[in-house]
Short mmCIF file of C-alpha atoms and ligand atoms in Angstrom, two decimals:
data_model
loop_
_atom_site.label_atom_id
_atom_site.label_comp_id
_atom_site.label_asym_id
_atom_site.label_seq_id
_atom_site.Cartn_x
_atom_site.Cartn_y
_atom_site.Cartn_z
CA UNK A 1 -18.40 5.10 -19.30
CA UNK A 2 -15.22 6.85 -18.31
CA UNK A 3 -12.40 7.02 -20.82
CA UNK A 4 -9.13 6.73 -18.97
CA UNK A 5 -6.17 8.19 -20.86
CA UNK A 6 -2.42 8.30 -20.44
CA UNK A 7 -0.97 11.58 -19.22
CA UNK A 8 2.38 12.27 -20.89
CA UNK A 9 3.99 15.71 -20.99
CA UNK A 10 0.76 17.39 -19.88
CA UNK A 11 -1.30 15.85 -22.70
CA UNK A 12 -3.92 13.11 -22.49
CA UNK A 13 -4.09 10.38 -25.10
CA UNK A 14 -5.15 6.78 -25.49
CA UNK A 15 -3.95 3.78 -27.46
CA UNK A 16 -5.60 1.83 -30.26
CA UNK A 17 -6.03 -1.24 -28.11
CA UNK A 18 -7.94 -0.74 -24.91
CA UNK A 19 -8.65 -2.72 -21.74
CA UNK A 20 -12.04 -2.87 -20.00
CA UNK A 21 -12.29 -1.72 -16.40
CA UNK A 22 -14.92 -3.87 -14.67
CA UNK A 23 -16.89 -2.97 -11.56
CA UNK A 24 -16.64 -5.53 -8.76
CA UNK A 25 -20.05 -4.33 -7.55
CA UNK A 26 -22.00 -5.73 -10.51
CA UNK A 27 -19.59 -6.95 -13.20
CA UNK A 28 -20.37 -4.05 -15.57
CA UNK A 29 -17.74 -2.30 -17.70
CA UNK A 30 -17.25 1.15 -16.19
CA UNK A 31 -14.25 2.50 -18.09
CA UNK A 32 -11.82 1.87 -20.92
CA UNK A 33 -8.08 2.01 -20.30
CA UNK A 34 -5.20 2.44 -22.74
CA UNK A 35 -3.10 -0.67 -23.31
CA UNK A 36 0.31 0.96 -23.30
CA UNK A 37 3.37 -1.09 -24.15
CA UNK A 38 6.21 1.44 -24.35
CA UNK A 39 7.27 4.28 -22.07
CA UNK A 40 10.01 5.67 -24.31
CA UNK A 41 8.15 8.93 -25.09
CA UNK A 42 7.11 9.44 -21.50
CA UNK A 43 10.67 8.92 -20.23
CA UNK A 44 12.12 11.31 -22.83
CA UNK A 45 9.64 14.02 -21.84
CA UNK A 46 10.16 13.39 -18.12
CA UNK A 47 13.94 13.58 -18.57
CA UNK A 48 13.67 16.99 -20.20
CA UNK A 49 11.20 18.35 -17.61
CA UNK A 50 13.11 17.14 -14.55
CA UNK A 51 16.17 19.48 -14.40
CA UNK A 52 14.13 22.68 -13.97
CA UNK A 53 12.01 21.05 -11.27
CA UNK A 54 15.05 19.57 -9.57
CA UNK A 55 16.66 23.04 -9.46
CA UNK A 56 13.82 24.51 -7.39
CA UNK A 57 14.27 24.66 -3.63
CA UNK A 58 12.64 21.97 -1.53
CA UNK A 59 10.41 24.71 -0.08
CA UNK A 60 9.15 25.64 -3.56
CA UNK A 61 8.41 22.04 -4.36
CA UNK A 62 6.68 21.67 -0.98
CA UNK A 63 4.42 24.56 -2.00
CA UNK A 64 3.42 22.57 -5.06
CA UNK A 65 2.59 19.55 -2.92
CA UNK A 66 0.32 21.75 -0.81
CA UNK A 67 -1.35 23.06 -3.97
CA UNK A 68 -2.05 19.49 -5.04
CA UNK A 69 -3.36 18.66 -1.56
CA UNK A 70 -5.68 21.70 -1.66
CA UNK A 71 -7.02 20.74 -5.08
CA UNK A 72 -7.61 17.13 -4.04
CA UNK A 73 -9.27 18.19 -0.82
CA UNK A 74 -11.74 20.37 -2.73
CA UNK A 75 -12.64 17.31 -4.78
CA UNK A 76 -12.54 14.74 -1.99
CA UNK A 77 -16.09 13.46 -2.50
CA UNK A 78 -15.42 12.85 -6.19
CA UNK A 79 -12.24 10.95 -5.35
CA UNK A 80 -14.16 8.78 -2.88
CA UNK A 81 -16.92 8.13 -5.43
CA UNK A 82 -14.43 7.06 -8.09
CA UNK A 83 -12.54 4.83 -5.66
CA UNK A 84 -15.76 3.13 -4.56
CA UNK A 85 -16.86 2.66 -8.16
CA UNK A 86 -13.55 1.06 -9.10
CA UNK A 87 -12.89 -1.09 -6.01
CA UNK A 88 -16.41 -1.67 -4.68
CA UNK A 89 -15.40 -0.57 -1.19
CA UNK A 90 -18.02 1.22 0.93
CA UNK A 91 -18.09 5.00 0.34
CA UNK A 92 -17.20 5.66 4.00
CA UNK A 93 -13.98 3.67 3.60
CA UNK A 94 -13.11 5.41 0.32
CA UNK A 95 -13.83 8.80 1.85
CA UNK A 96 -12.22 8.36 5.27
CA UNK A 97 -9.35 6.02 4.44
CA UNK A 98 -8.42 6.30 0.76
CA UNK A 99 -9.30 9.88 -0.16
CA UNK A 100 -8.38 11.42 3.17
CA UNK A 101 -4.99 9.74 3.22
CA UNK A 102 -4.28 10.68 -0.41
CA UNK A 103 -4.68 14.35 0.51
CA UNK A 104 -2.64 13.87 3.65
CA UNK A 105 0.23 12.19 1.80
CA UNK A 106 0.85 15.48 -0.05
CA UNK A 107 0.29 17.63 3.05
CA UNK A 108 2.57 15.51 5.18
CA UNK A 109 5.49 15.46 2.75
CA UNK A 110 5.13 19.21 2.11
CA UNK A 111 5.49 19.98 5.82
CA UNK A 112 8.14 17.31 6.35
CA UNK A 113 10.19 18.64 3.43
CA UNK A 114 10.17 22.18 4.82
CA UNK A 115 11.49 20.92 8.15
CA UNK A 116 14.58 19.32 6.63
CA UNK A 117 17.94 20.84 7.52
CA UNK A 118 21.14 20.29 5.65
CA UNK A 119 23.31 17.69 7.37
CA UNK A 120 26.81 18.94 8.13
CA UNK A 121 29.63 16.91 9.70
CA UNK A 122 32.59 18.89 11.03
CA UNK A 123 36.12 17.49 11.15
CA UNK A 124 39.17 19.18 12.71
CA UNK A 125 40.30 20.46 9.34
CA UNK A 126 37.29 20.09 7.05
CA UNK A 127 33.52 20.32 6.81
CA UNK A 128 31.27 17.77 5.12
CA UNK A 129 28.08 18.97 3.47
CA UNK A 130 25.53 16.28 2.63
CA UNK A 131 23.34 17.07 -0.36
CA UNK A 132 20.28 15.13 -1.37
CA UNK A 133 20.21 15.34 -5.14
CA UNK A 134 17.22 14.25 -7.23
CA UNK A 135 17.58 10.85 -8.89
CA UNK A 136 16.09 12.01 -12.20
CA UNK A 137 13.20 9.96 -13.55
CA UNK A 138 11.61 7.43 -11.19
CA UNK A 139 9.09 4.65 -11.85
CA UNK A 140 6.18 4.14 -9.46
CA UNK A 141 4.04 1.01 -9.70
CA UNK A 142 1.05 0.51 -7.45
CA UNK A 143 -1.67 -2.08 -6.78
CA UNK A 144 -5.47 -2.14 -6.71
CA UNK A 145 -6.27 -2.43 -3.03
CA UNK A 146 -5.67 1.20 -1.97
CA UNK A 147 -5.24 2.76 -5.40
CA UNK A 148 -4.78 6.50 -4.89
CA UNK A 149 -3.60 6.14 -1.29
CA UNK A 150 -0.59 4.01 -2.29
CA UNK A 151 0.10 5.88 -5.51
CA UNK A 152 0.27 9.27 -3.75
CA UNK A 153 2.40 7.76 -0.97
CA UNK A 154 5.06 7.45 -3.67
CA UNK A 155 4.26 10.50 -5.85
CA UNK A 156 4.46 13.06 -3.03
CA UNK A 157 8.02 12.28 -1.81
CA UNK A 158 9.23 11.61 -5.37
CA UNK A 159 8.15 15.09 -6.46
CA UNK A 160 9.36 16.69 -3.23
CA UNK A 161 12.88 15.39 -3.84
CA UNK A 162 12.97 16.89 -7.34
CA UNK A 163 12.27 13.90 -9.56
CA UNK A 164 10.04 13.46 -12.59
CA UNK A 165 7.69 10.50 -12.47
CA UNK A 166 6.41 7.69 -14.64
CA UNK A 167 3.53 6.22 -12.63
CA UNK A 168 1.57 3.10 -13.43
CA UNK A 169 -1.58 2.34 -11.45
CA UNK A 170 -3.09 -1.13 -11.41
CA UNK A 171 -5.04 -1.86 -14.58
CA UNK A 172 -7.86 -3.04 -12.31
CA UNK A 173 -8.28 0.34 -10.60
CA UNK A 174 -7.11 3.19 -12.85
CA UNK A 175 -9.82 5.80 -12.17
CA UNK A 176 -8.39 7.86 -9.33
CA UNK A 177 -4.89 7.99 -10.83
CA UNK A 178 -6.45 9.36 -14.02
CA UNK A 179 -8.38 11.88 -11.97
CA UNK A 180 -5.22 12.94 -10.12
CA UNK A 181 -3.59 13.56 -13.49
CA UNK A 182 -6.51 15.74 -14.55
CA UNK A 183 -6.36 17.70 -11.29
CA UNK A 184 -2.60 18.28 -11.52
CA UNK A 185 -2.96 19.47 -15.12
CA UNK A 186 -5.81 21.79 -14.12
CA UNK A 187 -3.77 23.48 -11.38
CA UNK A 188 -0.79 23.90 -13.70
CA UNK A 189 1.79 21.49 -12.31
CA UNK A 190 4.58 21.86 -14.89
CA UNK A 191 4.14 19.44 -17.81
CA UNK A 192 6.19 16.28 -17.89
CA UNK A 193 6.75 15.89 -14.15
CA UNK A 194 3.85 13.57 -13.46
CA UNK A 195 3.36 11.15 -16.31
CA UNK A 196 0.75 8.43 -15.80
CA UNK A 197 0.65 5.42 -18.10
CA UNK A 198 -1.94 2.67 -18.05
CA UNK A 199 -1.93 -0.95 -19.12
CA UNK A 200 -1.00 -4.46 -18.09
CA UNK A 201 1.80 -5.08 -15.59
CA UNK A 202 3.87 -7.45 -17.73
CA UNK A 203 3.68 -4.95 -20.62
CA UNK A 204 3.86 -1.33 -19.50
CA UNK A 205 4.92 -2.18 -15.93
CA UNK A 206 7.78 -4.28 -17.24
CA UNK A 207 8.69 -1.50 -19.72
CA UNK A 208 9.09 0.90 -16.79
CA UNK A 209 11.23 -1.51 -14.80
CA UNK A 210 13.43 -2.24 -17.84
CA UNK A 211 13.89 1.33 -19.06
CA UNK A 212 17.56 2.33 -18.71
CA UNK A 213 16.76 5.99 -17.99
CA UNK A 214 14.47 5.21 -15.06
CA UNK A 215 16.90 5.03 -12.19
CA UNK A 216 14.66 4.01 -9.29
CA UNK A 217 11.59 1.80 -8.94
CA UNK A 218 9.14 1.94 -6.07
CA UNK A 219 6.78 -1.02 -6.32
CA UNK A 220 3.87 -2.16 -4.17
CA UNK A 221 2.16 -5.40 -5.08
CA UNK A 222 2.36 -9.15 -4.78
CA UNK A 223 5.53 -10.98 -3.71
CA UNK A 224 5.65 -13.01 -6.95
CA UNK A 225 5.59 -9.81 -9.04
CA UNK A 226 8.14 -8.22 -6.73
CA UNK A 227 10.51 -11.06 -7.51
CA UNK A 228 10.21 -10.33 -11.27
CA UNK A 229 10.70 -6.61 -10.69
CA UNK A 230 13.82 -7.27 -8.59
CA UNK A 231 15.24 -9.73 -11.13
CA UNK A 232 14.88 -7.12 -13.88
CA UNK A 233 16.01 -4.03 -11.99
CA UNK A 234 18.86 -5.36 -9.83
CA UNK A 235 21.35 -6.08 -12.65
CA UNK A 236 20.75 -2.51 -13.89
CA UNK A 237 21.73 -1.21 -10.40
CA UNK A 238 18.48 0.67 -9.99
CA UNK A 239 17.36 1.81 -6.58
CA UNK A 240 14.56 -0.51 -5.53
CA UNK A 241 11.85 -0.28 -2.93
CA UNK A 242 9.55 -3.29 -2.75
CA UNK A 243 6.46 -3.34 -0.56
CA UNK A 244 5.08 -6.87 -0.94
CA UNK A 245 2.66 -9.29 0.67
CA UNK A 246 1.96 -10.19 4.26
CA UNK A 247 0.32 -12.82 6.44
CA UNK A 248 0.13 -10.91 9.64
CA UNK A 249 -0.78 -12.13 13.10
CA UNK A 250 -3.00 -10.41 15.65
CA UNK A 251 -1.90 -11.81 19.03
CA UNK A 252 -4.42 -11.60 21.85
CA UNK A 253 -2.77 -12.19 25.24
CA UNK A 254 -4.61 -13.41 28.34
CA UNK A 255 -4.72 -9.91 29.85
CA UNK A 256 -6.18 -8.18 26.79
CA UNK A 257 -9.04 -5.76 27.39
CA UNK A 258 -11.66 -7.40 25.20
CA UNK A 259 -13.81 -4.26 24.95
CA UNK A 260 -11.02 -2.67 22.88
CA UNK A 261 -9.49 -5.83 21.49
CA UNK A 262 -12.51 -7.38 19.81
CA UNK A 263 -13.37 -4.37 17.59
CA UNK A 264 -9.66 -3.72 16.97
CA UNK A 265 -8.89 -7.26 15.86
CA UNK A 266 -12.07 -7.36 13.78
CA UNK A 267 -11.07 -4.19 11.94
CA UNK A 268 -7.59 -5.61 11.33
CA UNK A 269 -9.22 -8.78 9.98
CA UNK A 270 -11.74 -7.33 7.57
CA UNK A 271 -11.14 -3.67 6.71
CA UNK A 272 -11.19 -3.26 2.91
CA UNK A 273 -12.47 -6.86 2.70
CA UNK A 274 -9.13 -8.05 4.10
CA UNK A 275 -7.35 -6.65 1.05
CA UNK A 276 -4.69 -4.63 2.83
CA UNK A 277 -1.18 -6.01 3.03
CA UNK A 278 -1.20 -5.09 6.76
CA UNK A 279 -4.42 -6.97 7.60
CA UNK A 280 -4.27 -9.40 10.50
CA UNK A 281 -5.38 -12.54 8.71
CA UNK A 282 -4.28 -14.87 11.51
CA UNK A 283 -5.75 -14.34 14.96
CA UNK A 284 -3.78 -16.01 17.76
CA UNK A 285 -5.72 -16.11 21.02
CA UNK A 286 -4.62 -17.23 24.49
CA UNK A 287 -6.57 -20.37 25.37
CA UNK A 288 -7.81 -18.93 28.70
CA UNK A 289 -9.89 -16.28 26.92
CA UNK A 290 -10.46 -18.02 23.60
CA UNK A 291 -14.12 -18.89 24.10
CA UNK A 292 -15.19 -15.48 25.32
CA UNK A 293 -13.13 -13.72 22.64
CA UNK A 294 -14.62 -15.86 19.87
CA UNK A 295 -18.17 -15.41 21.04
CA UNK A 296 -17.78 -11.60 21.01
CA UNK A 297 -15.73 -11.54 17.79
CA UNK A 298 -18.32 -13.57 15.86
CA UNK A 299 -21.17 -11.49 17.31
CA UNK A 300 -19.56 -8.18 16.28
CA UNK A 301 -18.73 -9.60 12.86
CA UNK A 302 -22.46 -9.80 12.13
CA UNK A 303 -22.67 -6.00 11.91
CA UNK A 304 -19.29 -5.36 10.21
CA UNK A 305 -19.88 -3.87 6.74
CA UNK A 306 -17.58 -4.93 3.90
CA UNK A 307 -17.67 -4.49 0.13
CA UNK A 308 -16.99 -7.15 -2.50
CA UNK A 309 -13.45 -8.26 -3.28
CA UNK A 310 -11.74 -6.66 -6.24
CA UNK A 311 -12.83 -9.02 -9.03
CA UNK A 312 -14.53 -12.33 -9.70
CA UNK A 313 -11.15 -13.76 -10.61
CA UNK A 314 -9.76 -12.73 -7.23
CA UNK A 315 -12.86 -14.13 -5.52
CA UNK A 316 -12.15 -17.49 -7.17
CA UNK A 317 -8.69 -17.43 -5.56
CA UNK A 318 -10.17 -16.57 -2.16
CA UNK A 319 -12.76 -19.36 -2.49
CA UNK A 320 -10.07 -21.85 -3.43
CA UNK A 321 -8.45 -21.15 -0.06
CA UNK A 322 -11.74 -21.70 1.77
CA UNK A 323 -11.99 -25.10 0.05
CA UNK A 324 -8.35 -25.84 0.85
CA UNK A 325 -8.98 -24.95 4.51
CA UNK A 326 -11.71 -27.57 4.72
CA UNK A 327 -9.45 -30.19 3.15
CA UNK A 328 -6.78 -29.24 5.70
CA UNK A 329 -9.22 -29.95 8.53
CA UNK A 330 -10.50 -26.42 9.12
CA UNK A 331 -13.98 -25.67 10.43
CA UNK A 332 -15.90 -22.69 9.09
CA UNK A 333 -17.07 -20.67 12.06
CA UNK A 334 -18.68 -17.88 10.04
CA UNK A 335 -19.28 -17.00 6.38
CA UNK A 336 -17.76 -19.03 3.58
CA UNK A 337 -20.61 -18.42 1.12
CA UNK A 338 -21.22 -16.29 -1.94
CA UNK A 339 -24.24 -13.99 -1.61
CA UNK A 340 -26.79 -14.44 -4.37
CA UNK A 341 -26.18 -11.20 -6.30
CA UNK A 342 -24.01 -10.02 -9.19
CA UNK A 343 -20.46 -8.78 -8.57
CA UNK A 344 -17.51 -10.16 -6.63
CA UNK A 345 -19.16 -10.49 -3.22
CA UNK A 346 -18.12 -13.05 -0.64
CA UNK A 347 -19.08 -13.34 3.03
CA UNK A 348 -16.45 -12.50 5.63
CA UNK A 349 -15.15 -15.89 6.66
CA UNK A 350 -13.66 -17.16 9.93
CA UNK A 351 -11.97 -20.55 10.07
CA UNK A 352 -10.93 -22.48 13.17
CA UNK A 353 -9.30 -25.85 13.80
CA UNK A 354 -6.33 -25.43 11.46
CA UNK A 355 -2.67 -26.00 12.22
CA UNK A 356 -0.78 -22.70 12.29
CA UNK A 357 1.57 -24.28 9.75
CA UNK A 358 -1.18 -25.21 7.27
CA UNK A 359 -1.15 -23.64 3.82
CA UNK A 360 -4.34 -21.69 4.57
CA UNK A 361 -2.70 -20.19 7.65
CA UNK A 362 0.64 -19.34 6.03
CA UNK A 363 -0.11 -18.26 2.43
CA UNK A 364 -1.42 -14.80 1.60
CA UNK A 365 -5.12 -14.96 0.69
CA UNK A 366 -5.71 -11.19 0.50
CA UNK A 367 -9.43 -11.42 1.12
CA UNK A 368 -11.98 -11.52 3.94
CA UNK A 369 -10.73 -14.81 5.35
CA UNK A 370 -9.23 -15.19 8.80
CA UNK A 371 -7.88 -18.23 10.63
CA UNK A 372 -8.08 -18.57 14.42
CA UNK A 373 -5.42 -20.34 16.49
CA UNK A 374 -5.03 -20.94 20.23
CA UNK A 375 -1.83 -20.78 22.26
CA UNK A 376 -0.84 -21.38 25.89
CA UNK A 377 2.58 -19.72 26.21
CA UNK A 378 4.34 -16.66 24.80
CA UNK A 379 6.83 -18.95 23.08
CA UNK A 380 4.03 -20.73 21.26
CA UNK A 381 2.45 -17.45 20.19
CA UNK A 382 5.76 -16.17 18.85
CA UNK A 383 6.51 -19.41 17.06
CA UNK A 384 3.14 -19.18 15.33
CA UNK A 385 3.52 -15.48 14.53
CA UNK A 386 6.97 -15.94 13.02
CA UNK A 387 6.44 -19.17 11.09
CA UNK A 388 5.56 -17.72 7.67
CA UNK A 389 7.77 -16.53 4.85
CA UNK A 390 6.34 -13.03 5.36
CA UNK A 391 7.23 -10.34 7.87
CA UNK A 392 5.25 -7.21 7.17
CA UNK A 393 3.22 -6.27 10.23
CA UNK A 394 1.40 -7.57 13.28
CA UNK A 395 -0.50 -6.49 16.36
CA UNK A 396 -0.39 -7.46 20.03
CA UNK A 397 -3.33 -6.93 22.38
CA UNK A 398 -2.40 -6.85 26.07
CA UNK A 399 -2.79 -4.55 29.07
CA UNK A 400 0.78 -5.07 30.30
CA UNK A 401 3.18 -6.94 28.00
CA UNK A 402 2.40 -5.79 24.47
CA UNK A 403 5.67 -4.08 23.75
CA UNK A 404 7.78 -6.92 25.08
CA UNK A 405 6.02 -9.40 22.78
CA UNK A 406 5.95 -6.96 19.84
CA UNK A 407 9.74 -6.67 19.87
CA UNK A 408 10.06 -10.41 19.30
CA UNK A 409 7.90 -10.51 16.17
CA UNK A 410 9.87 -10.71 12.91
CA UNK A 411 7.96 -7.96 11.12
CA UNK A 412 8.64 -4.46 9.92
CA UNK A 413 5.76 -2.90 11.86
CA UNK A 414 3.96 -4.06 14.98
CA UNK A 415 1.09 -2.26 16.69
CA UNK A 416 0.19 -2.67 20.37
CA UNK A 417 -3.51 -2.34 21.28
CA UNK A 418 -4.21 -0.71 17.92
CA UNK A 419 -3.83 -1.43 14.22
CA UNK A 420 -3.11 0.69 11.14
CA UNK A 421 -2.42 3.64 13.42
CA UNK A 422 -0.07 5.53 11.13
CA UNK A 423 2.43 8.27 11.79
CA UNK A 424 3.90 9.03 8.37
CA UNK A 425 7.33 9.83 9.86
CA UNK A 426 8.01 6.22 10.86
CA UNK A 427 9.62 3.51 8.69
CA UNK A 428 7.15 1.48 6.65
CA UNK A 429 8.17 -1.82 5.09
CA UNK A 430 8.65 -5.50 5.65
CA UNK A 431 11.29 -8.12 6.38
CA UNK A 432 11.66 -11.60 4.84
CA UNK A 433 9.54 -11.99 1.68
CA UNK A 434 7.46 -8.92 2.51
CA UNK A 435 9.86 -6.59 0.82
CA UNK A 436 13.07 -4.69 0.55
CA UNK A 437 13.68 -1.20 1.88
CA UNK A 438 11.61 1.25 3.87
CA UNK A 439 9.48 4.23 2.95
CA UNK A 440 7.94 6.91 5.19
CA UNK A 441 9.47 10.12 6.59
CA UNK A 442 13.23 10.31 6.14
CA UNK A 443 13.28 6.84 4.55
CA UNK A 444 11.17 8.13 1.64
CA UNK A 445 13.38 11.20 1.24
CA UNK A 446 16.45 8.95 1.19
CA UNK A 447 14.92 6.56 -1.31
CA UNK A 448 13.86 9.28 -3.73
CA UNK A 449 17.23 11.08 -3.71
CA UNK A 450 20.93 10.42 -4.01
CA UNK A 451 22.87 11.45 -0.91
CA UNK A 452 26.08 13.13 -2.01
CA UNK A 453 28.85 14.37 0.28
CA UNK A 454 30.97 17.45 -0.40
CA UNK A 455 34.04 17.58 1.85
CA UNK A 456 35.65 21.04 2.01
CA UNK A 457 39.18 21.12 3.42
CA UNK A 458 40.04 24.18 5.43
CA UNK A 459 43.84 23.90 5.37
O1 TXE B 1 -0.67 -7.77 -7.88
P1 TXE B 1 0.51 -7.51 -8.83
P2 TXE B 1 -2.11 -8.27 -8.27
C1 TXE B 1 -0.96 -9.48 -3.50
C2 TXE B 1 -2.22 -10.23 -3.21
C3 TXE B 1 -2.82 -10.41 -4.55
C4 TXE B 1 -1.59 -10.65 -5.37
C5 TXE B 1 -1.75 -10.37 -6.80
O2 TXE B 1 -1.91 -11.47 -2.65
O3 TXE B 1 -3.70 -11.47 -4.62
O4 TXE B 1 -0.62 -9.79 -4.81
O5 TXE B 1 -2.38 -9.09 -6.99
C6 TXE B 1 1.99 -4.38 -11.85
N1 TXE B 1 6.45 -5.57 -14.03
N2 TXE B 1 -1.08 -8.05 -3.36
O6 TXE B 1 -2.18 -9.24 -9.38
O7 TXE B 1 0.35 -8.31 -10.06
C7 TXE B 1 0.48 -4.48 -11.90
O8 TXE B 1 0.00 -4.06 -13.15
C8 TXE B 1 6.04 -4.44 -13.48
C9 TXE B 1 -0.43 -7.48 -2.24
O9 TXE B 1 -2.87 -7.05 -8.47
O10 TXE B 1 1.73 -7.63 -8.04
C10 TXE B 1 0.07 -3.57 -10.76
O11 TXE B 1 0.15 -2.22 -11.15
N3 TXE B 1 4.82 -4.26 -12.93
C11 TXE B 1 -0.39 -6.03 -2.29
C12 TXE B 1 1.17 -3.86 -9.72
O12 TXE B 1 2.25 -4.41 -10.46
C13 TXE B 1 3.99 -5.32 -12.94
C14 TXE B 1 -1.38 -5.29 -3.04
C15 TXE B 1 0.75 -4.86 -8.63
O13 TXE B 1 0.23 -6.01 -9.27
C16 TXE B 1 4.38 -6.54 -13.49
C17 TXE B 1 -1.93 -5.99 -4.16
C18 TXE B 1 5.67 -6.65 -14.04
N4 TXE B 1 6.13 -7.78 -14.58
C19 TXE B 1 -1.78 -7.32 -4.27
N5 TXE B 1 3.34 -7.40 -13.33
C20 TXE B 1 0.13 -5.25 -1.14
N6 TXE B 1 1.30 -5.63 -0.62
O14 TXE B 1 -0.45 -4.28 -0.73
C21 TXE B 1 2.36 -6.75 -12.71
N7 TXE B 1 2.74 -5.46 -12.47
#
């Protein structure tokens, strides 16, 4: 049993009431988590630690990010083990996706920070100097699907820009955030800069969003929660970055190279048991190649390894969509069953025969469930791709026209002949109900700072 504790001002502590952390692999309790309700102490400590940190140069803070990256890299196997224990994902995925990217988030922002040059705008009689000042104390709230990966995606740029942090990981997957706190304490990151509080979203998460001294909120999670976060934070004029849900399309054009396309689309469908906001949960295939594509896709699916979904509760939601699909006229082409073993396992499921406008094909399921749709013209494919309330990502598979089609998809990020191929300098975020704002590269630096202009007259 692991005892997860809050990290506030460099000290670990728990609360009287605790929450159980349950393994999706077998339903056993693996850890206890504090049930925090207030962040007043953490914010007071963060506010007093921030000015000294904010006064360092960006290069000095970048050195700290590299120190954190080094320390995490030395412990990468442990991070992967903890992530697999908490989420149930295969060790290879935890090691090569979650843990590797968590290290890289710090490395990337360290190097990117050092490259920054001060922006200067000359006028005939004056010079403008643009400063990026720290915001102060920022609140970072992250979900359970890529726990440390998404948490560090926020922590690294927030620290780089001179802020102090109140971070809240998902109560379903707190282990790696706790471990990160231990590592940062061990290497001597100044106390009070990285405060990590645990508990339920509507309690401690809400307390973060409501706190008047937390001036910016970066949130990744469900669209319904994002709406609550926005409703609370907007009237307080907080900076807000919301990375929300998706229902992304993988579009396979008639000239797609199926040797590359089939494994690529399959990975987009089922990586992390389909629990990535960027997953391609709707596959749109040109009718001329539909049969061959499906035969190869279903064949390769047989050897695609996935873990359970995050919890039995979440599995019930996923199953309810498989039932709904059948009521909507869908035909199960693969999977659909629960394996006979403990834990939150469910077979990867492929459904055909549904209208692209059905609920199953337009609502976010966030599990290993994919719907297949056929189209004859580009217009039809685009109509299908753009018909949901979401607009996060997408992919187009074609030997000649991928970019042309990609530009017509209403989504924040579209890949051509690849998926989840990430350059951390590019903007990351969604349109429509998939979110507000962008992170990544300069967009993260902008979000986690206040741009201030000093205009010096030379008269
Ligand atoms: O997310 P929540 P959940 C989607 C997916 C999933 C659904 C719900 O469809 O089924 O969202 O998942 C905290 N104030 N995504 O329930 O609730 C919460 O404690 C402040 C998409 O896990 O949005 C957690 O730390 N914070 C997604 C974080 O918000 C609150 C990834 C996200 O939890 C809060 C995960 C509140 N009132 C789920 N209520 C993606 N886009 O990657 C909850 N939280």
